[in-house]
mmCIF file of C-alpha atoms and ligand atoms in Angstrom:
data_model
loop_
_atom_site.group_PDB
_atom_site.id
_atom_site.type_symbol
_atom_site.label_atom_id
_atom_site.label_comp_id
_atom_site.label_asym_id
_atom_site.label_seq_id
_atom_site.Cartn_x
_atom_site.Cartn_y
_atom_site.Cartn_z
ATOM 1 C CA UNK D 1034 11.774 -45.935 137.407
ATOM 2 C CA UNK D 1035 12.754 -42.340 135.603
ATOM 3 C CA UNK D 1036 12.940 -42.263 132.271
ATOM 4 C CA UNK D 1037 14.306 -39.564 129.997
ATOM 5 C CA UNK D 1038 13.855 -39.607 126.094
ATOM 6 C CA UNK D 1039 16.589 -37.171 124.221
ATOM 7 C CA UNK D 1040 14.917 -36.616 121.010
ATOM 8 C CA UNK D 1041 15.217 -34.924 117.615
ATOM 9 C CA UNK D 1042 12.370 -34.350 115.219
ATOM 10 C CA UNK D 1043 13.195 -31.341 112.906
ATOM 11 C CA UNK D 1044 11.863 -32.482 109.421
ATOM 12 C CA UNK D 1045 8.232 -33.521 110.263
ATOM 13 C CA UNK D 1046 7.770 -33.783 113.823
ATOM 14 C CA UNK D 1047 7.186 -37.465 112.973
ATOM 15 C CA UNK D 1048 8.694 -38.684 115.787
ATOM 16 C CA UNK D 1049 7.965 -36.219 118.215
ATOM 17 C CA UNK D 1050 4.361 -37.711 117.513
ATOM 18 C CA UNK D 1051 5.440 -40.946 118.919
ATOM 19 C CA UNK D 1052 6.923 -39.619 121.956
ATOM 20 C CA UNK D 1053 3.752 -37.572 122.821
ATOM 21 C CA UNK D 1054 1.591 -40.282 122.516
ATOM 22 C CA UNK D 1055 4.006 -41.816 124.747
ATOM 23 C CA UNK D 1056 4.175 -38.636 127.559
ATOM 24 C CA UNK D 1057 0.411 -38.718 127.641
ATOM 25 C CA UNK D 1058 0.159 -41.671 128.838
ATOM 26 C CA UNK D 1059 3.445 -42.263 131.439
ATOM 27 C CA UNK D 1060 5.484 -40.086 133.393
ATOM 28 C CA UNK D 1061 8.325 -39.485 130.918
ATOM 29 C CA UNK D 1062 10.831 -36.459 130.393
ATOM 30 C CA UNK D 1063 10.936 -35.199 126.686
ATOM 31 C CA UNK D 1064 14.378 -33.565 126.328
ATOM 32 C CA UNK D 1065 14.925 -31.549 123.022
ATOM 33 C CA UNK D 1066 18.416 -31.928 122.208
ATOM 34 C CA UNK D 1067 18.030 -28.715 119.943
ATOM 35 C CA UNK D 1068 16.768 -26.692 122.733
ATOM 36 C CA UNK D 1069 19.089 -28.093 125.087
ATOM 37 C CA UNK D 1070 22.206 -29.693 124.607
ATOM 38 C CA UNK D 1071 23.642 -29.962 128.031
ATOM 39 C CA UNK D 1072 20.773 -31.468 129.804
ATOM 40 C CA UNK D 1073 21.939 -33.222 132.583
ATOM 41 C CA UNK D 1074 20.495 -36.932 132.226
ATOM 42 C CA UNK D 1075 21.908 -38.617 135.269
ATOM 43 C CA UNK D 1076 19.195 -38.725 137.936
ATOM 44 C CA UNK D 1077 16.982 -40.626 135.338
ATOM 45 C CA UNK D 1078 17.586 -44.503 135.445
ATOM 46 C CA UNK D 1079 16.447 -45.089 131.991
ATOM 47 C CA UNK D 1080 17.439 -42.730 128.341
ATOM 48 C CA UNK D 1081 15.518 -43.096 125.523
ATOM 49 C CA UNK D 1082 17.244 -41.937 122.238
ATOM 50 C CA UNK D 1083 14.833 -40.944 119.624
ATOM 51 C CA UNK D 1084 15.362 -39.270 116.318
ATOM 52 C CA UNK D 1085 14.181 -39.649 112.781
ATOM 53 C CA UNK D 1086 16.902 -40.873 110.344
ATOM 54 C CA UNK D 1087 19.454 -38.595 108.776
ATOM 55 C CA UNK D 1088 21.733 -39.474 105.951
ATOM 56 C CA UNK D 1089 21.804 -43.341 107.570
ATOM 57 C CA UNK D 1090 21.435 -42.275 110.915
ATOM 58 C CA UNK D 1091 20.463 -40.970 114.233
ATOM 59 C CA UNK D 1092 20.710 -37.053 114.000
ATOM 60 C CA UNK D 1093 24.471 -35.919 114.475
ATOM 61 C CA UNK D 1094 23.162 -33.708 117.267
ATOM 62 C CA UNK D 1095 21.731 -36.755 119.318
ATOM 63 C CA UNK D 1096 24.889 -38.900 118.697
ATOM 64 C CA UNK D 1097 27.290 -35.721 119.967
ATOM 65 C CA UNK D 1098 25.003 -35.720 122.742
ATOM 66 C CA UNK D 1099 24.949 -39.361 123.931
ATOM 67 C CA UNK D 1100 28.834 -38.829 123.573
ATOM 68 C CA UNK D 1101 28.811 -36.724 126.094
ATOM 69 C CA UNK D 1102 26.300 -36.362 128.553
ATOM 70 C CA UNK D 1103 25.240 -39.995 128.330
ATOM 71 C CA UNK D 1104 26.619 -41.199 131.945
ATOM 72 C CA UNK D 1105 28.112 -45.001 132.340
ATOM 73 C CA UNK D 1106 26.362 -47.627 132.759
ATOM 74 C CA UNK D 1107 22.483 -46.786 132.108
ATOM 75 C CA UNK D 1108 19.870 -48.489 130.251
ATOM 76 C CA UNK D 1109 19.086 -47.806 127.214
ATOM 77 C CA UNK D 1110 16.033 -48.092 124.508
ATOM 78 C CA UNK D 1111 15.702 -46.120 121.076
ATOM 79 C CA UNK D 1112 12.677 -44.873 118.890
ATOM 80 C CA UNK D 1113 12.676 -44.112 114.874
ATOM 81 C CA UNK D 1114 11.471 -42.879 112.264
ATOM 82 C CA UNK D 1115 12.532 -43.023 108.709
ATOM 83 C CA UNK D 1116 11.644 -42.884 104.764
ATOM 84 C CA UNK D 1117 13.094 -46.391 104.571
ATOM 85 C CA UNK D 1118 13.224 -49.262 106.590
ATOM 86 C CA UNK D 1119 16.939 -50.366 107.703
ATOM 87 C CA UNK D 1120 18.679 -52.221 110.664
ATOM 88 C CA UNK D 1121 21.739 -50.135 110.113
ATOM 89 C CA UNK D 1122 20.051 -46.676 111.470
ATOM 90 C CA UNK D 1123 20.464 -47.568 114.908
ATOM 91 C CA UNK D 1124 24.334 -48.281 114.220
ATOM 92 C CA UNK D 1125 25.814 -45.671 115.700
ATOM 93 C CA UNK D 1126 23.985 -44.312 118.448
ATOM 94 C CA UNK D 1127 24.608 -47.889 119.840
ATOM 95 C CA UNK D 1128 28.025 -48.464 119.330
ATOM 96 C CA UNK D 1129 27.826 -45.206 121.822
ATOM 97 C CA UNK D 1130 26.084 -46.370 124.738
ATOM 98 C CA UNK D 1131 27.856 -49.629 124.704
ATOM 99 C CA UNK D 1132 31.396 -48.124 125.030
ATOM 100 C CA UNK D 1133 29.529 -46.556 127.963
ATOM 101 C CA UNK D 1134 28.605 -49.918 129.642
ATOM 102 C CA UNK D 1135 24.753 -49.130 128.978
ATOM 103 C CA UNK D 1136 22.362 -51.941 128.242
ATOM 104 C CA UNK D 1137 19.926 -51.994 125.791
ATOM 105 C CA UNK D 1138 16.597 -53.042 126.601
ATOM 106 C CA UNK D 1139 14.357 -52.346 122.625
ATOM 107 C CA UNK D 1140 14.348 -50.185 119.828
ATOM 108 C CA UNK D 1141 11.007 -49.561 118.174
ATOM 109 C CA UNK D 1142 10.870 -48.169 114.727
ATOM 110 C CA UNK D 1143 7.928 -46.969 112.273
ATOM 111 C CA UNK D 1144 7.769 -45.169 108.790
ATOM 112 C CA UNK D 1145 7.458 -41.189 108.825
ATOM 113 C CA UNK D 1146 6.817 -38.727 105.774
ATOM 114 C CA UNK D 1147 9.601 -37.653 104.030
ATOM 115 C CA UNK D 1148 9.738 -35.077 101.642
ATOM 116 C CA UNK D 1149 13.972 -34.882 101.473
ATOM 117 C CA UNK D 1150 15.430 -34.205 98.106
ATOM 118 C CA UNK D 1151 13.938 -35.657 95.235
ATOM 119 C CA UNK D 1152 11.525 -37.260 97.418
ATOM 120 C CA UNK D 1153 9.573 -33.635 97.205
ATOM 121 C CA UNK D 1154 9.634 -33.931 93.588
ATOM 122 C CA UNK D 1155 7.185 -36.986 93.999
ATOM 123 C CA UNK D 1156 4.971 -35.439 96.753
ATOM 124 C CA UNK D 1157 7.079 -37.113 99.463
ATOM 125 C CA UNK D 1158 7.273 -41.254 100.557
ATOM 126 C CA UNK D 1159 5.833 -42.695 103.666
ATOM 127 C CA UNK D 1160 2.689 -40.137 103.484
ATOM 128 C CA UNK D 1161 0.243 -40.093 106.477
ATOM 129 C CA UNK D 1162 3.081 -41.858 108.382
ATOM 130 C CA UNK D 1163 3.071 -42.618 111.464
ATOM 131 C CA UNK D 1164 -0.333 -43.677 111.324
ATOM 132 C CA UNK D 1165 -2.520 -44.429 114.373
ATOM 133 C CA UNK D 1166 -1.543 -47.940 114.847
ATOM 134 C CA UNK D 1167 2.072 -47.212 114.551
ATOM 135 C CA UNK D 1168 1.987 -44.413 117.276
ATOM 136 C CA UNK D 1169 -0.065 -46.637 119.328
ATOM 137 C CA UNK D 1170 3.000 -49.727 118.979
ATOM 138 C CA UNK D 1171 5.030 -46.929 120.197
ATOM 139 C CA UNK D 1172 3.392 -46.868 123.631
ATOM 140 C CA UNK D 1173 3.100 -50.524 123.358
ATOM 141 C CA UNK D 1174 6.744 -50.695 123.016
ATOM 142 C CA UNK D 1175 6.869 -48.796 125.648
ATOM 143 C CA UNK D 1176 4.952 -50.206 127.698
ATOM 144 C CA UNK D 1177 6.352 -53.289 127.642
ATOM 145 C CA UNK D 1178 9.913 -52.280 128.439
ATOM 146 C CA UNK D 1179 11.196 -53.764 131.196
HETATM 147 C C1 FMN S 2046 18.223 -34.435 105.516
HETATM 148 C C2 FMN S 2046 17.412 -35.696 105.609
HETATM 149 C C3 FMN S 2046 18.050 -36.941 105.499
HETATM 150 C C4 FMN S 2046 17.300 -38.133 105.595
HETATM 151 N N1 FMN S 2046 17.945 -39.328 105.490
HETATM 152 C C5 FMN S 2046 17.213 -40.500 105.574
HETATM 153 C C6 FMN S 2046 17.855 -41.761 105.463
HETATM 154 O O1 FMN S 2046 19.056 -41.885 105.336
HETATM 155 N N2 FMN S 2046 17.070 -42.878 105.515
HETATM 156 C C7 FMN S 2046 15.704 -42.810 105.674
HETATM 157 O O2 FMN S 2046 15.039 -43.853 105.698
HETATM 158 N N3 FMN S 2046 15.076 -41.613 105.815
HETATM 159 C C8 FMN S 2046 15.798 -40.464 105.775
HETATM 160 N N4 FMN S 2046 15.157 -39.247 105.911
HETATM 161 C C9 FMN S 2046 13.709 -39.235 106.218
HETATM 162 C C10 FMN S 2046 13.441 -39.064 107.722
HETATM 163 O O3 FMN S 2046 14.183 -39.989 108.479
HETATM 164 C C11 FMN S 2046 11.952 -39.271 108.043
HETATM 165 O O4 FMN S 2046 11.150 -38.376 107.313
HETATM 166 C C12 FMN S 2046 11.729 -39.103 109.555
HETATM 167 O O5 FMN S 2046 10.419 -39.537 109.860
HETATM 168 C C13 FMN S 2046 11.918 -37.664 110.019
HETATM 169 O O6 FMN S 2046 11.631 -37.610 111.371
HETATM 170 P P1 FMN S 2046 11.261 -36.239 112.117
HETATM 171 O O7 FMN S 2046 10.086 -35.629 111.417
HETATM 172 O O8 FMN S 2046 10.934 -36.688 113.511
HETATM 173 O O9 FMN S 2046 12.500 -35.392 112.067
HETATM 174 C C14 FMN S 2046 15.883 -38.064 105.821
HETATM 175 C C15 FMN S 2046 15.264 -36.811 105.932
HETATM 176 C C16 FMN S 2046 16.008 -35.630 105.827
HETATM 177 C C17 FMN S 2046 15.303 -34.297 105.970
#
């Protein structure tokens, strides 16, 4: 089965850490969405969105993508990272795929440093984040998608 993951990791790279943990291990394609924007996802059979959190959210630049290079009818799985745990992060990018007919098959989210704002102030939150074990339930995640 092909699998893609569309990612975006600008602030710390935190969850670029989880997806090469991941691409060590299995024979995944790590798109950057900031590199490339048009990358043409269609020959894969499964996308992975990942992204840390942004103002409440996946990254603006992976939910423009999914809009519209995201073809009908794919399966689906997303990774996270964030200061602060919520359900709500994974909102949008999924109201996305499902008015494209995709079905999700798991999301897998884990803390990451974040040093936005005032957070810098206090040294950042979520420091030394992800740690071992949560990179390594990020290939356990994926290795148990099905
Ligand atoms: C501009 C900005 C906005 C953020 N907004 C949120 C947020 O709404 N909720 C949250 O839990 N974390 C938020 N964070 C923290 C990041 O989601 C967290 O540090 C994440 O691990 C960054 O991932 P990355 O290093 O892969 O980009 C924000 C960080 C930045 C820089």
């Amino acid at each position: 089965m092909k699998t893609a993951i569309v990612y975006y990791s600008a602030h710390h790279g935190n969850t670029k850490k989880l997806l090469d943990a991941i691409a060590e291990k299995y024979d995944v394609a790590l798109i950057d969405v900031t590199k490339d924007k048009t990358a043409d996802i269609s020959q894969y059979d499964r996308i992975g969105f990942a992204s840390g959190i942004y103002y409440g959210s996946f990254a603006k630049q992976i939910l423009a993508y999914a809009e519209e290079k995201l073809p009908k009818g794919k399966t689906v799985f997303y990774i996270a990272t964030y200061g602060t745990k919520k359900s709500s992060y994974y909102r949008a990018i999924g109201k996305i795929a499902e008015s494209k007919d995709c079905r999700e098959i798991g999301r897998y989210g884990c803390p990451g440093f974040d040093t936005f704002g005032p957070f810098k102030l206090v040294g950042g939150i979520a420091k030394g984040h992800p740690t071992e074990d949560e990179i390594n339930g990020a290939i356990q995640f994926y290795d148990n998608l099905r």
